[in-house]
CSV table of C-alpha atoms in Angstrom, one decimal:
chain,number,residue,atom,x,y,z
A,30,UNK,CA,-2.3,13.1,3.9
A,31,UNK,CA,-5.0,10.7,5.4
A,32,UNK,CA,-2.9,7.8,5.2
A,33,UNK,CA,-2.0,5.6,8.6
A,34,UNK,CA,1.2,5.4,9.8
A,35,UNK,CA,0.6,1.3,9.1
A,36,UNK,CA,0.1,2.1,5.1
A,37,UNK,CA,2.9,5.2,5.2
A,38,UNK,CA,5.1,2.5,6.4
A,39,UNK,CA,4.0,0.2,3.3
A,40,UNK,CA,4.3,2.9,1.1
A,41,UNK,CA,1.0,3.2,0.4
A,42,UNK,CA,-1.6,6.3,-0.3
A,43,UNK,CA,-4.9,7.3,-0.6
A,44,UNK,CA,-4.4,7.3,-4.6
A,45,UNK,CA,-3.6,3.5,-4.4
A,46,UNK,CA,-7.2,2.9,-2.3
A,47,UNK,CA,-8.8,4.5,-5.6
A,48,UNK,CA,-6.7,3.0,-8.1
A,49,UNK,CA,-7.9,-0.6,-6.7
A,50,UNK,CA,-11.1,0.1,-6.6
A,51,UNK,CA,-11.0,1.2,-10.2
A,52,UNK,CA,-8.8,-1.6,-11.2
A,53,UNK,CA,-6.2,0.6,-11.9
A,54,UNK,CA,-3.3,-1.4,-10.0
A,55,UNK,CA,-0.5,-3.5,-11.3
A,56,UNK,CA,-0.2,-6.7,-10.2
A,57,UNK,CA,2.2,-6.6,-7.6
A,58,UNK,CA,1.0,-3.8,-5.8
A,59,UNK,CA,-2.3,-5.2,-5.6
A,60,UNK,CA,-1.2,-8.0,-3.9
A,61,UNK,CA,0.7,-5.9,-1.4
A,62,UNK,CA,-2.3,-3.9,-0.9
A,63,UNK,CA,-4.6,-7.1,-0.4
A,64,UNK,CA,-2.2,-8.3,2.2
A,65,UNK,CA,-2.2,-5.4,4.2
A,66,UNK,CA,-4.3,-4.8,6.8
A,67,UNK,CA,-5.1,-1.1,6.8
A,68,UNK,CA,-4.8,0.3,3.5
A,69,UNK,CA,-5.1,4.1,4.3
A,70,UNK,CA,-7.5,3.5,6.6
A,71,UNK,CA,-7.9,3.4,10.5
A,72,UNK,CA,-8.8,-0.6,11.6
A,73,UNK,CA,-10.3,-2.5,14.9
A,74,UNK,CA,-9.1,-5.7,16.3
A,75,UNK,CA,-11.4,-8.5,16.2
A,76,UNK,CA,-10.0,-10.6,18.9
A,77,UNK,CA,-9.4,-14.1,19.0
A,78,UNK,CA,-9.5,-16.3,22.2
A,79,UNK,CA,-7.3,-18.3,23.7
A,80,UNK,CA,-8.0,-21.5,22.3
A,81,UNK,CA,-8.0,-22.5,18.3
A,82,UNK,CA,-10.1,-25.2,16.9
A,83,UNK,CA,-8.4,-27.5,15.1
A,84,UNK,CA,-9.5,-28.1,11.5
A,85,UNK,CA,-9.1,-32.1,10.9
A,86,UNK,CA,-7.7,-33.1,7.7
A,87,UNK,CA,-9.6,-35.4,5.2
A,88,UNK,CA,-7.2,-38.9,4.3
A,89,UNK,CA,-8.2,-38.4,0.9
A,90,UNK,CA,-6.8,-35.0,-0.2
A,91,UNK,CA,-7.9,-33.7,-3.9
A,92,UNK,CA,-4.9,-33.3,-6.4
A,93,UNK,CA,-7.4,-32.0,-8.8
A,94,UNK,CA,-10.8,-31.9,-10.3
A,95,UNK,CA,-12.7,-31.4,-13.6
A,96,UNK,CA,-14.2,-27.6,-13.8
A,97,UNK,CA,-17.0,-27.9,-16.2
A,98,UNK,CA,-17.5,-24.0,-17.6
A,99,UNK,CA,-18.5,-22.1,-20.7
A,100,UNK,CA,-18.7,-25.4,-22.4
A,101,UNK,CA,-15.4,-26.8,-21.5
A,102,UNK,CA,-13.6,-28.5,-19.7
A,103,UNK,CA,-10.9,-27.2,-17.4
A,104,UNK,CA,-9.0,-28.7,-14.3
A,105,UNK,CA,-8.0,-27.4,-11.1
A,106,UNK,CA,-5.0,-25.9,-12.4
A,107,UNK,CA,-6.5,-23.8,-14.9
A,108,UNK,CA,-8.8,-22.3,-12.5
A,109,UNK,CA,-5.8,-21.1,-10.0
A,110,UNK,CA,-3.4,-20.0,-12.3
A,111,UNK,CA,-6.6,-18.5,-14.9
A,112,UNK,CA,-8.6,-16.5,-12.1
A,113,UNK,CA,-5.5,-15.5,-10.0
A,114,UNK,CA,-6.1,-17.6,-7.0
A,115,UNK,CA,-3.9,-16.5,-3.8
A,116,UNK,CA,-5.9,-18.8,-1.5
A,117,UNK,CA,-8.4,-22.1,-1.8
A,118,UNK,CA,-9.3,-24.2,0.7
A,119,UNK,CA,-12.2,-26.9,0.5
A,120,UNK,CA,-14.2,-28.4,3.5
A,121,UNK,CA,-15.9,-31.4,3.0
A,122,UNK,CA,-17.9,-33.1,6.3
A,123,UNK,CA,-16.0,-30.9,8.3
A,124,UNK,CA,-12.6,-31.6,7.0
A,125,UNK,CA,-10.2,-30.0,5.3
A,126,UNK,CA,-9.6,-31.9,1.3
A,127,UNK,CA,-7.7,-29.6,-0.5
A,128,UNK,CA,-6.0,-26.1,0.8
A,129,UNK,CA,-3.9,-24.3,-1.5
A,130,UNK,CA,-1.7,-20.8,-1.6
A,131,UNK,CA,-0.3,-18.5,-4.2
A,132,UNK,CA,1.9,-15.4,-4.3
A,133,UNK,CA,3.5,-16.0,-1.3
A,134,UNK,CA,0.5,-16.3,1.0
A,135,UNK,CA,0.4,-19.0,3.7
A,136,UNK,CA,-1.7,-19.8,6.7
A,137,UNK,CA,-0.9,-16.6,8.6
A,138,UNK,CA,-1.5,-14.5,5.8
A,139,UNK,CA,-4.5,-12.2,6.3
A,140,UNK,CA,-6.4,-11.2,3.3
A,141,UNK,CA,-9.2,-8.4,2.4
A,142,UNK,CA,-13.0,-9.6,2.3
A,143,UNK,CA,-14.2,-7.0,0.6
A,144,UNK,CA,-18.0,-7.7,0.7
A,145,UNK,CA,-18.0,-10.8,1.9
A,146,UNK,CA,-18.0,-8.5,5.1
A,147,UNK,CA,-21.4,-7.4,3.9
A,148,UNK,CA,-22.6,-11.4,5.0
A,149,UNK,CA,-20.8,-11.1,8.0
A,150,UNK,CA,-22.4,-8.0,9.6
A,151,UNK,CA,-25.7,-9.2,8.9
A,152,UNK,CA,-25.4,-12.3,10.3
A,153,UNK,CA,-24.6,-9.7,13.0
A,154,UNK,CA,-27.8,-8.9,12.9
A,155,UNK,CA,-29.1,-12.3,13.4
A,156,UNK,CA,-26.8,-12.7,16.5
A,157,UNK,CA,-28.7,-9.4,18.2
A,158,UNK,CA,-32.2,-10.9,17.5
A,159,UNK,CA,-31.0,-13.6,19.1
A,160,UNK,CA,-29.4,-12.1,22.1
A,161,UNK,CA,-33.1,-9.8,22.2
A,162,UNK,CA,-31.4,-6.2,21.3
A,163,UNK,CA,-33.2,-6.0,18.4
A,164,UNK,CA,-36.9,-7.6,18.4
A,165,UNK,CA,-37.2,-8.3,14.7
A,166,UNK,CA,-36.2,-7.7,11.4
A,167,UNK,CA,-39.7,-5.8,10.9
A,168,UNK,CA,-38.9,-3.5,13.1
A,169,UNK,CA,-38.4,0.1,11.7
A,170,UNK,CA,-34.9,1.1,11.5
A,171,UNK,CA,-35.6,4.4,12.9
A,172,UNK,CA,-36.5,3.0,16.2
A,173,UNK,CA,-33.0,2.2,16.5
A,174,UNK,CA,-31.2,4.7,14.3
A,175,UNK,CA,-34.0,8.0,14.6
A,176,UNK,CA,-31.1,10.5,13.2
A,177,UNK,CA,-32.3,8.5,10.0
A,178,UNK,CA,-36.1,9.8,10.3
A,179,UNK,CA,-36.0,12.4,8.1
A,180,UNK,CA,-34.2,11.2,4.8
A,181,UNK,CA,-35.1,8.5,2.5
A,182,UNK,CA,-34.4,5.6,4.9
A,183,UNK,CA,-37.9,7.0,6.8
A,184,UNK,CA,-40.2,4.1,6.8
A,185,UNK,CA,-37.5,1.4,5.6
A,186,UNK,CA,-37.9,-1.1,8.1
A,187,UNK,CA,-34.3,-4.2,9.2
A,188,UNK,CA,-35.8,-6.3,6.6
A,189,UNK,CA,-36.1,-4.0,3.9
A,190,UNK,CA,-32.2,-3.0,4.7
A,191,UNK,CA,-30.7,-6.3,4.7
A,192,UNK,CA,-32.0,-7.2,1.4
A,193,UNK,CA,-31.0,-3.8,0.0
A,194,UNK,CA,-34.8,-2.9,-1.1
A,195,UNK,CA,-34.8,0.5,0.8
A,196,UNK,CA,-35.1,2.3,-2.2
A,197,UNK,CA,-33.2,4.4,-1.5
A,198,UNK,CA,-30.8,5.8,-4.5
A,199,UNK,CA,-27.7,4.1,-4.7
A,200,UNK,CA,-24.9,3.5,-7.7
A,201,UNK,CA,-22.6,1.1,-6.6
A,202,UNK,CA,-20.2,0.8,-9.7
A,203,UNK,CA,-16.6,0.9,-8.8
A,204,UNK,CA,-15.0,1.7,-11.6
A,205,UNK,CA,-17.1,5.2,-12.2
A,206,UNK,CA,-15.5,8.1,-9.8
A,207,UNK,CA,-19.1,10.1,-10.0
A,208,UNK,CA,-21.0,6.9,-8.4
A,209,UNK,CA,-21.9,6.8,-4.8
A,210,UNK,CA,-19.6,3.8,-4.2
A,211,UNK,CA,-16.5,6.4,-4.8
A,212,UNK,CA,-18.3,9.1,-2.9
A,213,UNK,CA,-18.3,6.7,-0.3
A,214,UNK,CA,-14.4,5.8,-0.6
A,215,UNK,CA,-13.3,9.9,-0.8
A,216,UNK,CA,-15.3,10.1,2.6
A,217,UNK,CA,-13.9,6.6,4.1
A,218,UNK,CA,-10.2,8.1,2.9
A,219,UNK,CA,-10.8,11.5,4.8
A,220,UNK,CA,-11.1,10.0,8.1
A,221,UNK,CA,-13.7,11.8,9.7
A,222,UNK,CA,-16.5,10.9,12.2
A,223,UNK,CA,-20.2,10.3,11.3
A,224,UNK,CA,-19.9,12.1,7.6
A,225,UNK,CA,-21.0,8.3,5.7
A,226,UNK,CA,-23.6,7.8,7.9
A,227,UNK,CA,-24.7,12.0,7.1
A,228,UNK,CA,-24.4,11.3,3.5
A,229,UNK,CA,-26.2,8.3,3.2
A,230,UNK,CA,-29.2,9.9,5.6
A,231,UNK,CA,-29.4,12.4,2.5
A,232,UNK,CA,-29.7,10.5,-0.1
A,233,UNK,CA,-33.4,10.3,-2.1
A,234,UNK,CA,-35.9,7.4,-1.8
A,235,UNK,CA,-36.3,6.6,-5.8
A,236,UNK,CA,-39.0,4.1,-4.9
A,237,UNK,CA,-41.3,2.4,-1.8
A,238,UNK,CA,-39.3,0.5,0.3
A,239,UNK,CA,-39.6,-3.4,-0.5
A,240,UNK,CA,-40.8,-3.2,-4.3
A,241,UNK,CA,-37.3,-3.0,-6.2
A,242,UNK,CA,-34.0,-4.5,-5.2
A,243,UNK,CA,-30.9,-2.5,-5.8
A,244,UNK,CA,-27.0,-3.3,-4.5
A,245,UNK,CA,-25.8,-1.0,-2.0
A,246,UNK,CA,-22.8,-0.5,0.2
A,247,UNK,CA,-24.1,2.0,1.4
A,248,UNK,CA,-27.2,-0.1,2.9
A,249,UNK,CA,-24.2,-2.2,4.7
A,250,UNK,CA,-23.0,1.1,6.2
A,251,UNK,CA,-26.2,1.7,8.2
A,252,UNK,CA,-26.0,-2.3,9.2
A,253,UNK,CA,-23.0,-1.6,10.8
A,254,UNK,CA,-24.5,1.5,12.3
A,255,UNK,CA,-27.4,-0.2,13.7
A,256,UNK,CA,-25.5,-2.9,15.2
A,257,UNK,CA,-23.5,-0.4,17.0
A,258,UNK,CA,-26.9,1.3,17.9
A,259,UNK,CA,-28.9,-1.7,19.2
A,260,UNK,CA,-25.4,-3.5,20.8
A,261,UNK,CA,-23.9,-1.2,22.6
A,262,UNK,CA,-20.5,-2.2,21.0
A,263,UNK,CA,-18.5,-1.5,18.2
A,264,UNK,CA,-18.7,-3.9,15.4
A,265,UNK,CA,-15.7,-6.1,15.9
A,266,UNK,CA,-16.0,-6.4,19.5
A,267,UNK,CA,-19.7,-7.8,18.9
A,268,UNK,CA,-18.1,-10.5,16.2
A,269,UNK,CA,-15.4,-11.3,18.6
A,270,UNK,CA,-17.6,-12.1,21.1
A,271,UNK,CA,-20.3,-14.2,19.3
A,272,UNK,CA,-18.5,-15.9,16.5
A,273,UNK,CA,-14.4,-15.0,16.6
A,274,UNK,CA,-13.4,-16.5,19.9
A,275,UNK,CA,-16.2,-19.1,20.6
A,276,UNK,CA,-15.3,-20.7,17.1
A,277,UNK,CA,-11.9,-20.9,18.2
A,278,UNK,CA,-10.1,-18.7,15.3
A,279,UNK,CA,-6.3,-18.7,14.4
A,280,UNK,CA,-5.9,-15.4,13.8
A,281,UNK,CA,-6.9,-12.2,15.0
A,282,UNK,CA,-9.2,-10.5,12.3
A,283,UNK,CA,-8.9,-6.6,11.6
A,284,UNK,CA,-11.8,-4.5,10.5
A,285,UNK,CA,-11.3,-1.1,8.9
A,286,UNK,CA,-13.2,2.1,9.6
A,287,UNK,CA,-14.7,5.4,8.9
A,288,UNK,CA,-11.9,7.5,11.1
A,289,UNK,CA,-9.4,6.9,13.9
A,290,UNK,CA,-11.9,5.2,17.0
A,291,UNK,CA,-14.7,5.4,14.5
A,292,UNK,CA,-17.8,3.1,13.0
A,293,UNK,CA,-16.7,-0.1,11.6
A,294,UNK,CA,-16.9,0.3,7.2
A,295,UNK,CA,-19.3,-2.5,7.3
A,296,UNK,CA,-19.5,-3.3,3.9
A,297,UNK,CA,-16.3,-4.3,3.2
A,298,UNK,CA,-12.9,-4.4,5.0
A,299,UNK,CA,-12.6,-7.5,7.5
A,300,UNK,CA,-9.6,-8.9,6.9
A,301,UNK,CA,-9.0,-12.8,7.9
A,302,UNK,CA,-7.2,-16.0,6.9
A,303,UNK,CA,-8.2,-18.1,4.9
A,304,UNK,CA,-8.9,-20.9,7.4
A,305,UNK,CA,-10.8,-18.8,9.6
A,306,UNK,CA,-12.7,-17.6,7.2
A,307,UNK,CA,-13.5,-21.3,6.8
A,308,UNK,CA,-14.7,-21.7,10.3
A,309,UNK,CA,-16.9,-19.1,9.7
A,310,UNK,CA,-18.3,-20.7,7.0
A,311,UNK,CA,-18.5,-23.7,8.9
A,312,UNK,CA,-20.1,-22.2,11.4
A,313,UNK,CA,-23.3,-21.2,9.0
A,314,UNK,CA,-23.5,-24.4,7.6
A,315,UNK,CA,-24.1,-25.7,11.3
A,316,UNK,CA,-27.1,-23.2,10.8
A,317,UNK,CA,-25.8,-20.6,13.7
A,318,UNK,CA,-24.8,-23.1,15.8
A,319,UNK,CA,-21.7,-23.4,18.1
A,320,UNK,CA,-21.5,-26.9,20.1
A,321,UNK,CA,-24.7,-26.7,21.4
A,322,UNK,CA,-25.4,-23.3,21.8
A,323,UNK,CA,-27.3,-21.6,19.1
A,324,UNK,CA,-26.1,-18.2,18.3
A,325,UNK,CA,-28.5,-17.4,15.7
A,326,UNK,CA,-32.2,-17.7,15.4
A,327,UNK,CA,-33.8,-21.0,14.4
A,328,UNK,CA,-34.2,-20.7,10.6
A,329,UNK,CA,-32.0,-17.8,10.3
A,330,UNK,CA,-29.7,-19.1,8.2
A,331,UNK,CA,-32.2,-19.9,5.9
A,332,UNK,CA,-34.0,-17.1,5.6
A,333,UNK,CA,-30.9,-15.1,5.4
A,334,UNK,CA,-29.6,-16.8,1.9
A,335,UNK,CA,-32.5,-18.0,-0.2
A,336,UNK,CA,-34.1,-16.1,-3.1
A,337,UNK,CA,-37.4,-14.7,-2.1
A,338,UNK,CA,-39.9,-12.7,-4.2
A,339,UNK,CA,-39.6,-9.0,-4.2
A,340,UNK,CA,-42.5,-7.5,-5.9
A,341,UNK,CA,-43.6,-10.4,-7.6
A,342,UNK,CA,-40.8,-11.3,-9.6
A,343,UNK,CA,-37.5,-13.9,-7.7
A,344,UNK,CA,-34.8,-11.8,-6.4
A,345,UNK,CA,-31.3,-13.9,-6.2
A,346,UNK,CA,-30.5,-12.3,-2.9
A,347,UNK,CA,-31.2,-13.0,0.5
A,348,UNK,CA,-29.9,-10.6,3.7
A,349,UNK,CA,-26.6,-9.8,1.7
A,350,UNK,CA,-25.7,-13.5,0.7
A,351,UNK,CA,-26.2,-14.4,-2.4
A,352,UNK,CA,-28.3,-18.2,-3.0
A,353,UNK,CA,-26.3,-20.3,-5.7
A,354,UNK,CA,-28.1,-22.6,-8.0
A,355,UNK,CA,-26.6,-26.1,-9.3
A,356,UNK,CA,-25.6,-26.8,-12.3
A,357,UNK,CA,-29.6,-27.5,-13.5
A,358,UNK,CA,-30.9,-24.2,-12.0
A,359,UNK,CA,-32.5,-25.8,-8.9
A,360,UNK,CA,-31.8,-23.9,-5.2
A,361,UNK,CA,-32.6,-27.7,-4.1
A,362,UNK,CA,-29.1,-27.7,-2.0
A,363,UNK,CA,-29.8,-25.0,-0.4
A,364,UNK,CA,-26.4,-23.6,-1.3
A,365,UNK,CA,-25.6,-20.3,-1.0
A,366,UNK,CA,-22.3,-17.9,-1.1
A,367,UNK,CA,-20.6,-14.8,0.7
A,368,UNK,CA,-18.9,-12.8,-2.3
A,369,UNK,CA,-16.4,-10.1,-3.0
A,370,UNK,CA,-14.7,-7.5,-5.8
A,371,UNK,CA,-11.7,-9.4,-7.0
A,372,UNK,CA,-13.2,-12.5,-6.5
A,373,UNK,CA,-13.5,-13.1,-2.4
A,374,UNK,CA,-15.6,-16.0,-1.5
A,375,UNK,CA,-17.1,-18.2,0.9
A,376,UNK,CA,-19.2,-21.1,-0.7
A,377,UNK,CA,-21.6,-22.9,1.6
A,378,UNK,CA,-23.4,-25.9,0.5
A,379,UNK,CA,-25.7,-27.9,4.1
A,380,UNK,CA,-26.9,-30.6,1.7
A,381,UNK,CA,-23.4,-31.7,0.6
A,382,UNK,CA,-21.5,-30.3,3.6
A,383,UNK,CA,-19.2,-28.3,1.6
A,384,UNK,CA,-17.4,-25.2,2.6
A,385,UNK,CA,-14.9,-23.8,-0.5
A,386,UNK,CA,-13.4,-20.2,0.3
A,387,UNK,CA,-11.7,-18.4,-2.4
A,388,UNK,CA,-9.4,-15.8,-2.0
A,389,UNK,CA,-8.1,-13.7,-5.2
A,390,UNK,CA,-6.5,-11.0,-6.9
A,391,UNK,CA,-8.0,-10.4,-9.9
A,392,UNK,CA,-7.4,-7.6,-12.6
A,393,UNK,CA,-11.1,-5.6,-12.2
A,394,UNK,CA,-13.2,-5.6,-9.5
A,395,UNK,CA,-15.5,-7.6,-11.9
A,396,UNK,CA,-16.0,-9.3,-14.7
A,397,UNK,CA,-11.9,-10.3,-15.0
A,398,UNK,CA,-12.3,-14.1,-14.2
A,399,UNK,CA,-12.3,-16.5,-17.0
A,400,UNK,CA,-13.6,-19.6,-15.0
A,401,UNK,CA,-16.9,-18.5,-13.4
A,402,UNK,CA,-16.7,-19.2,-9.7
A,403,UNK,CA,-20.5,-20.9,-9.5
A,404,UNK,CA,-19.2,-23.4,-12.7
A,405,UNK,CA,-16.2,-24.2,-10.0
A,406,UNK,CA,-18.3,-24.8,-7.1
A,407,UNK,CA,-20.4,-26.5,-8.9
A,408,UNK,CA,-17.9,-29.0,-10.4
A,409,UNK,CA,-16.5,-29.6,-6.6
A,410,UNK,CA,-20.0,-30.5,-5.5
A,411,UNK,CA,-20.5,-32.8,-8.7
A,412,UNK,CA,-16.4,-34.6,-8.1
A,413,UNK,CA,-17.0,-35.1,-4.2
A,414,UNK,CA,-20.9,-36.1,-4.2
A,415,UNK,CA,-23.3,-36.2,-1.0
């Protein structure tokens, strides 16, 4: 048995890991299982500091709203109880309007990311560049990660990584046991040092890096690999010491990983309350800054979430954050979102100053929501204006 003594204790097993990620889990195990911090797997502290930043509430609180979607009208109501909402909470000009908690959740309650930790470790990234341990995101990655020379990540240079054009073969469904993703889970359940890092340094190129896009965990893997390579530090510790204490979280955050003392699972795992997963969100619509220090390159935050052109036709994507259009098509906002399985989000609009994090337990990792989440962000932006 590879199970902690955290997730013996909750009664849980490596079976129940597989089962979620299949959505294979009835509902009340699920939510225990989102709750918790470890699942079967080994975790690291990301530390808070000593001093929490209050988040001001608005006067005006919203009671509801009208959620415009698949030609109808719903309210705020229908999507909570319809999508399986355990946590909302909207930020408008820096204040708290609306926050909001199901299923027994409550401000202490930490909750799984799943790849919304995908934005967070790249924005990692950005922090490094800024602190001059890594030069730029054109640098080859096997300059900082050469045990990767040899496989189909050869020649695949930062940039081509954080926006998952490597192309290097990946399948990333959840629901199929045979696909890499699951590979990927069997190897995070067993524990063991360095052996997602040697599977993913076999894998085939299936095409020149930087001329097809493809969604990859795996990619996020060797993010949190060459963070740890060009840092010095493990994962965690990097994030508490750039963003977790200076931003003055709650909570302390937990990260999961590949074994016992092992790399950070960068792709997924953080787990975080719902307000500080606000103040991170916060914290990129102040584009990288903190006060007056900037943490993150000028026009990172930018770069990092708008669609750009891969190959000569617009890729949706930026360095694993997904741009979000409004309701006419237009990226004119700017507005872009950190997403997860189950429906995990952080919403981030700098034109409206709008924040919305979503937290959910859905039925299937995709596809189970009857509300699209966009139609909802969308519908807040259009009910509280500029």
């Amino acid at each position: 048995m590879t199970a902690t003594l955290e997730a013996l204790e909750n009664g849980f097993e490596d079976e129940d890991a597989r089962n979620a990620y299949a959505g294979k889990l009835r509902p009340d195990r699920q939510l225990r299982l989102f709750r918790d911090d470890s699942w079967v797997f080994s975790t690291r502290l990301i530390k808070r500091g000593s001093h929490v930043q209050p988040l001001p509430r608005a006067k005006r609180q919203i009671e509801d709203l009208a959620v415009h979607a698949n030609a109808s009208r719903y309210d705020l109501v229908d999507y909570i109880s319809r999508n399986r909402i355990a946590g909302l909470l909207i930020m408008h000009r820096g204040e708290i309007c609306l926050e909001h908690y199901e299923f027994g959740n409550d401000a202490r309650t930490r909750w799984i990311s799943m790849s919304m930790a995908k934005s967070i470790a790249t924005t990692l990234v950005g922090a490094a560049i800024q602190d001059g341990l890594i030069h730029s995101v054109d640098d080859p990655l096997t300059r900082y990660l050469p045990q990767l020379k040899n496989g189909g990540y050869g020649g695949v240079s930062i940039r081509h990584l954080l926006q998952m054009t490597s192309g290097v073969r990946w399948d990333d469904t959840h629901t199929d046991p045979t696909s890499e993703r699951r590979v990927m889970l069997d190897l995070q359940i067993a524990q063991q040092p360095g052996t997602i890092l040697n599977f993913l340094s076999g894998q085939p190129r299936v095409a020149e890096p930087g001329t097809i896009w493809n969604y990859s965990t795996g990619e996020t893997h060797v993010v949190g690999a060459l963070i740890r390579a060009a840092v010095g530090r493990w994962c965690a510790d990097y994030l508490s010491e750039k963003l977790w204490q200076p931003l003055g979280m709650e909570l302390d955050a937990t990260w999961w990983l590949e074994s016992p003392q092992g790399l950070e699972v960068a792709g997924s795992g953080i787990n975080a309350s719902l307000r500080d997963y606000a103040r991170f969100g916060q914290f990129m619509l102040n584009d990288g800054m903190i006060g007056s220090s900037r943490v993150l390159p000028e026009g990172w935050v930018r770069e990092a979430t708008q669609p750009r052109d891969i190959a000569g036709k617009r890729l949706d994507y930026g360095y694993m954050w997904w741009p979000v259009a409004a309701r006419d098509g237009s990226f004119a906002d700017g507005a872009f979102s950190a997403r997860g399985i189950f429906g995990q989000y952080i919403y981030i609009n700098p034109t409206r100053q709008l924040v919305i994090v979503v937290l959910s337990a859905r039925a299937k990792p995709k596809g189970s929501e009857v509300i699209a989440d966009n139609d909802f962000f969308n519908s807040a932006v259009e009910a509280l204006g500029g």
